[in-house]
Amino acid sequence: DGNPIIDWNIDKDTLMVNYKSENDKKFPFGQYIFSQAPNVYIILPKLSAIVSNGIPTIIQGWNTDSLTIKQKNFAVILRDNTIKHLFTETEAGAHLVIQDKNTIDHSLINAKDSSIVEIDKDVFKTFQLETDSTVKMNIPQSVIKKMKQL
């Protein structure tokens, strides 16, 4: 009937959530992606990694030593987090947004395959970036200068 199906399972310390819908291709893209996409809220005591394929993702309010994010398609937004070590990998046109109220000590951002990297403000102590020639970026000059100092 076209209604979304969400299923999940736990394997040791890993929660796997799967979203399935016949209407996946009808999500708006760009700035409207989070206004109409399905919503699933996951509340956990600890988070160390997220792998998202084709689902818009918001990571909000985490205070963690290490976080790994792998996003394929659509977008991931980091909002109001404190992260000591951040590793992100985006591909297949994924859009990574790091908003201005995050605090990130050390980061490695890996973007490829027509992804977009958008950083609102310099929230990093150290910043490393690996991209291919298809990536689009909107990064403050102060972050670019940190890249040269590494």
XYZ file of N, CA and C in Angstrom:
450
model
N 0.806 -1.207 0.000
C 0.000 0.000 0.000
C 0.846 1.268 0.000
N 2.154 1.148 -0.098
C 3.036 2.303 -0.169
C 3.441 2.873 1.168
N 2.901 2.359 2.276
C 3.302 2.845 3.594
C 4.701 2.363 3.928
N 5.458 3.186 4.636
C 6.824 2.781 4.985
C 6.831 1.642 5.989
N 7.885 0.864 5.915
C 8.089 -0.232 6.853
C 9.418 0.014 7.545
N 9.384 -0.012 8.866
C 10.606 0.131 9.634
C 10.793 -1.150 10.422
N 11.942 -1.788 10.208
C 12.249 -2.952 11.028
C 13.629 -2.762 11.641
N 13.885 -3.495 12.692
C 15.138 -3.338 13.399
C 15.538 -4.651 14.031
N 16.827 -4.762 14.289
C 17.316 -5.896 15.073
C 18.604 -5.477 15.781
N 18.931 -6.225 16.801
C 20.128 -5.952 17.584
C 21.054 -7.133 17.457
N 22.297 -6.849 17.113
C 23.343 -7.867 17.039
C 24.490 -7.416 17.932
N 24.605 -8.019 19.101
C 25.591 -7.650 20.123
C 25.388 -6.194 20.518
N 26.343 -5.309 20.189
C 26.203 -3.910 20.574
C 25.756 -3.018 19.420
N 25.183 -3.613 18.362
C 24.805 -2.860 17.166
C 23.296 -2.908 16.941
N 22.690 -1.730 16.856
C 21.279 -1.604 16.502
C 21.212 -1.326 15.008
N 20.481 -2.160 14.274
C 20.307 -1.967 12.840
C 18.853 -1.607 12.582
N 18.631 -0.435 11.974
C 17.298 0.037 11.654
C 17.199 0.114 10.142
N 16.175 -0.510 9.575
C 15.978 -0.503 8.130
C 14.651 0.166 7.806
N 14.708 1.124 6.908
C 13.524 1.821 6.439
C 13.291 1.399 4.994
N 12.090 0.968 4.707
C 11.763 0.547 3.347
C 10.471 1.224 2.912
N 10.462 1.717 1.677
C 9.264 2.345 1.142
C 9.298 2.280 -0.370
N 8.126 2.146 -0.955
C 8.036 2.189 -2.409
C 8.238 3.616 -2.915
N 8.095 4.592 -2.025
C 8.152 6.001 -2.415
C 9.502 6.651 -2.136
N 10.566 5.881 -1.917
C 11.871 6.437 -1.560
C 12.343 7.507 -2.547
N 12.094 7.365 -3.807
C 12.614 8.293 -4.808
C 11.842 9.608 -4.826
N 10.753 9.715 -4.071
C 9.921 10.912 -4.091
C 10.311 11.926 -3.023
N 11.322 11.648 -2.220
C 11.757 12.619 -1.214
C 12.284 13.862 -1.918
N 11.980 15.047 -1.392
C 12.587 16.250 -1.967
C 14.068 16.272 -1.627
N 14.829 16.977 -2.434
C 16.262 17.060 -2.168
C 16.604 18.504 -1.857
N 17.796 18.740 -1.391
C 18.232 20.090 -1.074
C 17.705 20.536 0.277
N 17.354 21.822 0.371
C 16.989 22.394 1.657
C 15.696 21.827 2.233
N 14.870 21.157 1.458
C 13.598 20.636 1.944
C 13.657 19.175 2.373
N 14.820 18.571 2.298
C 14.946 17.140 2.525
C 14.462 16.695 3.903
N 14.652 17.523 4.928
C 14.274 17.122 6.278
C 12.841 17.484 6.627
N 12.173 18.252 5.791
C 10.808 18.659 6.111
C 9.775 17.608 5.726
N 10.089 16.714 4.795
C 9.087 15.762 4.346
C 9.533 14.313 4.414
N 10.766 14.089 4.734
C 11.242 12.709 4.814
C 10.663 12.044 6.055
N 10.613 10.730 6.091
C 10.091 10.046 7.274
C 10.951 10.332 8.496
N 10.328 10.270 9.654
C 11.041 10.533 10.896
C 11.093 9.282 11.747
N 12.292 8.948 12.173
C 12.513 7.874 13.134
C 13.456 8.454 14.171
N 13.043 8.440 15.423
C 13.889 8.945 16.497
C 14.484 7.754 17.231
N 15.800 7.774 17.368
C 16.505 6.699 18.065
C 17.233 7.338 19.239
N 16.902 6.883 20.435
C 17.525 7.403 21.639
C 18.362 6.287 22.232
N 19.657 6.557 22.372
C 20.606 5.537 22.821
C 21.455 6.071 23.966
N 21.967 5.185 24.812
C 22.877 5.639 25.854
C 24.269 5.973 25.312
N 24.653 5.346 24.199
C 25.969 5.578 23.606
C 25.870 5.416 22.094
N 26.628 6.240 21.384
C 26.650 6.186 19.924
C 28.086 6.289 19.460
N 28.543 5.328 18.658
C 29.914 5.394 18.148
C 29.972 5.435 16.619
N 28.908 4.975 15.940
C 28.927 4.982 14.478
C 27.514 4.977 13.917
N 27.373 5.612 12.746
C 26.120 5.594 12.002
C 26.468 5.303 10.549
N 25.764 4.356 9.962
C 25.867 4.079 8.533
C 24.470 4.281 7.966
N 24.322 5.239 7.068
C 23.017 5.586 6.535
C 23.080 5.558 5.011
N 22.176 4.803 4.419
C 22.123 4.674 2.961
C 20.743 5.120 2.493
N 20.673 6.340 1.974
C 19.427 6.819 1.400
C 18.413 7.339 2.395
N 18.835 7.622 3.629
C 17.918 8.167 4.632
C 18.524 9.446 5.188
N 17.789 10.549 5.172
C 18.289 11.772 5.799
C 18.511 11.540 7.291
N 19.616 12.065 7.824
C 20.000 11.780 9.204
C 20.363 13.072 9.919
N 19.849 13.238 11.139
C 20.254 14.342 12.003
C 20.867 13.729 13.251
N 22.066 14.165 13.588
C 22.743 13.720 14.810
C 22.792 14.934 15.719
N 22.127 14.823 16.863
C 21.955 15.999 17.716
C 22.161 15.659 19.188
N 22.908 16.520 19.859
C 23.016 16.458 21.308
C 23.937 15.401 21.873
N 24.926 14.951 21.111
C 25.828 13.906 21.591
C 27.097 14.503 22.173
N 27.579 13.894 23.233
C 28.876 14.205 23.817
C 29.634 12.888 23.834
N 30.595 12.745 22.919
C 31.241 11.451 22.738
C 32.722 11.609 22.405
N 33.489 10.585 22.739
C 34.919 10.580 22.415
C 35.165 10.384 20.927
N 34.362 9.519 20.303
C 34.603 9.177 18.901
C 33.283 8.901 18.194
N 33.162 9.413 16.962
C 31.965 9.162 16.168
C 32.369 8.974 14.711
N 31.889 7.898 14.109
C 32.097 7.612 12.692
C 30.745 7.698 11.991
N 30.710 8.439 10.880
C 29.486 8.598 10.102
C 29.783 8.210 8.666
N 28.980 7.301 8.128
C 29.056 6.964 6.710
C 27.681 7.233 6.120
N 27.611 8.208 5.207
C 26.341 8.620 4.620
C 26.421 8.452 3.110
N 25.465 7.722 2.562
C 25.355 7.531 1.116
C 23.995 8.079 0.696
N 24.004 8.981 -0.283
C 22.779 9.653 -0.721
C 22.234 10.551 0.383
N 21.345 11.425 0.014
C 20.651 12.340 0.914
C 21.601 13.132 1.798
N 21.314 13.296 3.085
C 22.096 14.248 3.873
C 22.232 13.809 5.321
N 23.272 14.362 5.962
C 23.462 14.203 7.403
C 23.790 15.574 7.973
N 23.110 15.930 9.069
C 23.340 17.197 9.752
C 23.854 16.899 11.150
N 24.919 17.580 11.537
C 25.400 17.533 12.918
C 24.978 18.820 13.592
N 24.283 18.672 14.730
C 23.709 19.827 15.420
C 23.915 19.675 16.928
N 24.568 20.651 17.551
C 24.701 20.705 19.016
C 25.387 19.485 19.610
N 26.518 19.086 19.044
C 27.275 17.936 19.530
C 28.639 18.361 20.053
N 29.200 17.555 20.955
C 30.580 17.696 21.397
C 31.267 16.375 21.091
N 32.226 16.414 20.158
C 32.856 15.199 19.657
C 34.373 15.384 19.676
N 35.078 14.472 20.307
C 36.546 14.581 20.344
C 37.174 14.153 19.024
N 36.732 13.033 18.451
C 37.283 12.516 17.191
C 36.126 12.192 16.252
N 36.056 12.906 15.137
C 34.990 12.712 14.157
C 35.582 12.214 12.851
N 35.022 11.124 12.339
C 35.370 10.632 11.011
C 34.086 10.557 10.206
N 34.053 11.216 9.039
C 32.870 11.114 8.180
C 33.291 10.656 6.795
N 32.407 9.911 6.180
C 32.591 9.459 4.806
C 31.268 9.650 4.088
N 31.268 10.510 3.063
C 30.056 10.747 2.292
C 30.305 10.374 0.839
N 29.256 9.855 0.212
C 29.367 9.487 -1.200
C 27.999 9.486 -1.854
N 27.982 9.320 -3.157
C 26.755 9.235 -3.948
C 25.883 10.479 -3.765
N 26.527 11.650 -3.773
C 25.786 12.899 -3.691
C 25.319 13.269 -2.295
N 25.830 12.623 -1.276
C 25.420 12.946 0.093
C 25.838 14.357 0.464
N 25.081 14.963 1.342
C 25.312 16.338 1.781
C 25.616 16.300 3.279
N 26.831 16.698 3.660
C 27.243 16.769 5.057
C 27.156 18.218 5.513
N 26.387 18.462 6.588
C 26.247 19.801 7.148
C 26.707 19.756 8.602
N 27.714 20.567 8.932
C 28.166 20.699 10.307
C 27.793 22.103 10.753
N 26.790 22.176 11.629
C 26.276 23.470 12.053
C 27.177 24.125 13.098
N 26.905 25.387 13.385
C 27.810 26.205 14.183
C 27.819 25.920 15.676
N 26.894 25.154 16.209
C 26.868 24.911 17.651
C 27.475 23.564 18.030
N 28.331 23.024 17.192
C 29.084 21.812 17.500
C 30.444 22.198 18.054
N 31.054 21.285 18.798
C 32.445 21.420 19.225
C 33.134 20.119 18.828
N 34.109 20.209 17.922
C 34.778 19.022 17.404
C 36.285 19.224 17.541
N 36.921 18.350 18.297
C 38.364 18.492 18.504
C 39.144 18.111 17.248
N 39.013 16.877 16.810
C 39.797 16.375 15.672
C 38.844 15.749 14.664
N 39.054 16.068 13.396
C 38.140 15.545 12.371
C 38.898 15.091 11.135
N 38.330 14.091 10.501
C 38.748 13.659 9.172
C 37.477 13.529 8.353
N 37.336 14.399 7.370
C 36.166 14.421 6.504
C 36.588 13.836 5.165
N 35.937 12.757 4.744
C 36.214 12.117 3.471
C 34.953 12.240 2.628
N 35.039 12.957 1.511
C 33.881 13.176 0.655
C 34.243 12.834 -0.784
N 33.304 12.159 -1.462
C 33.557 11.786 -2.854
C 32.242 11.630 -3.601
N 32.342 11.402 -4.896
C 31.197 11.032 -5.716
C 30.071 12.067 -5.653
N 30.392 13.318 -5.963
C 29.426 14.418 -6.048
C 28.794 14.803 -4.711
N 29.477 14.548 -3.627
C 28.979 14.945 -2.313
C 29.171 16.448 -2.103
N 28.506 16.960 -1.079
C 28.603 18.368 -0.702
C 29.000 18.432 0.769
N 29.989 19.270 1.077
C 30.423 19.488 2.459
C 30.132 20.942 2.790
N 29.316 21.150 3.829
C 28.940 22.501 4.244
C 29.245 22.659 5.729
N 30.092 23.611 6.049
C 30.479 23.864 7.433
C 30.109 25.302 7.744
N 29.223 25.494 8.734
C 28.717 26.831 9.050
C 29.751 27.721 9.713
N 30.611 27.132 10.551
C 31.535 27.925 11.365
C 32.714 27.039 11.752
N 33.836 27.639 12.061
C 35.013 26.884 12.506
C 34.769 26.378 13.934
N 34.479 25.090 14.053
C 34.219 24.456 15.351
C 35.274 23.396 15.667
N 36.409 23.436 14.945
C 37.410 22.381 14.998
C 38.710 22.837 15.653
N 39.365 21.921 16.375
C 40.741 22.163 16.798
C 41.682 21.777 15.667
N 41.474 20.582 15.084
C 42.214 20.169 13.886
C 41.205 19.676 12.855
N 41.550 19.865 11.586
C 40.621 19.547 10.498
C 41.397 18.950 9.337
N 40.988 17.778 8.894
C 41.567 17.155 7.703
C 40.444 16.855 6.726
N 40.737 17.013 5.445
C 39.735 16.817 4.409
C 40.337 16.044 3.251
N 39.638 14.999 2.836
C 40.014 14.239 1.637
C 38.823 14.266 0.697
N 39.035 14.681 -0.559
C 37.939 14.763 -1.524
C 38.401 14.284 -2.887
N 37.427 14.059 -3.752
C 37.751 13.892 -5.161
C 37.295 15.152 -5.895
N 37.482 15.183 -7.194
C 37.234 16.411 -7.966
C 35.749 16.733 -8.148
N 34.847 15.847 -7.749
C 33.418 16.088 -7.939
C 32.733 16.723 -6.736
N 33.453 16.896 -5.640
C 32.876 17.391 -4.392
C 32.720 18.910 -4.431
N 31.590 19.395 -3.889
C 31.360 20.831 -3.720
C 31.482 21.137 -2.236
N 32.100 22.305 -1.922
C 32.337 22.644 -0.521
C 31.969 24.083 -0.233
N 31.474 24.303 0.977
C 31.257 25.635 1.521
C 31.872 25.609 2.920
N 33.119 26.086 3.013
C 33.913 25.965 4.232
C 34.494 27.332 4.573
N 34.414 27.753 5.849
C 35.009 29.042 6.233
C 36.519 29.065 6.000
N 37.026 30.246 5.714
C 38.456 30.430 5.459
C 39.305 29.962 6.643
N 38.836 30.165 7.866
C 39.615 29.770 9.036
C 39.814 28.253 9.092
N 38.857 27.498 8.587
C 39.003 26.036 8.530
C 40.009 25.649 7.453
N 39.965 26.339 6.340
C 40.926 26.082 5.256
C 42.352 26.348 5.736
N 42.538 27.403 6.510
C 43.869 27.704 7.046
C 44.351 26.610 7.982
N 43.473 26.026 8.748
C 43.859 24.916 9.619
C 44.326 23.718 8.803
N 43.726 23.500 7.658
C 44.132 22.396 6.802
C 45.580 22.589 6.349
N 45.969 23.796 6.053
C 47.335 24.081 5.598
C 48.345 23.908 6.711
N 47.937 24.065 7.969
C 48.850 23.968 9.090
C 49.126 22.523 9.491
N 48.344 21.580 9.010
C 48.514 20.177 9.399
C 49.737 19.559 8.757
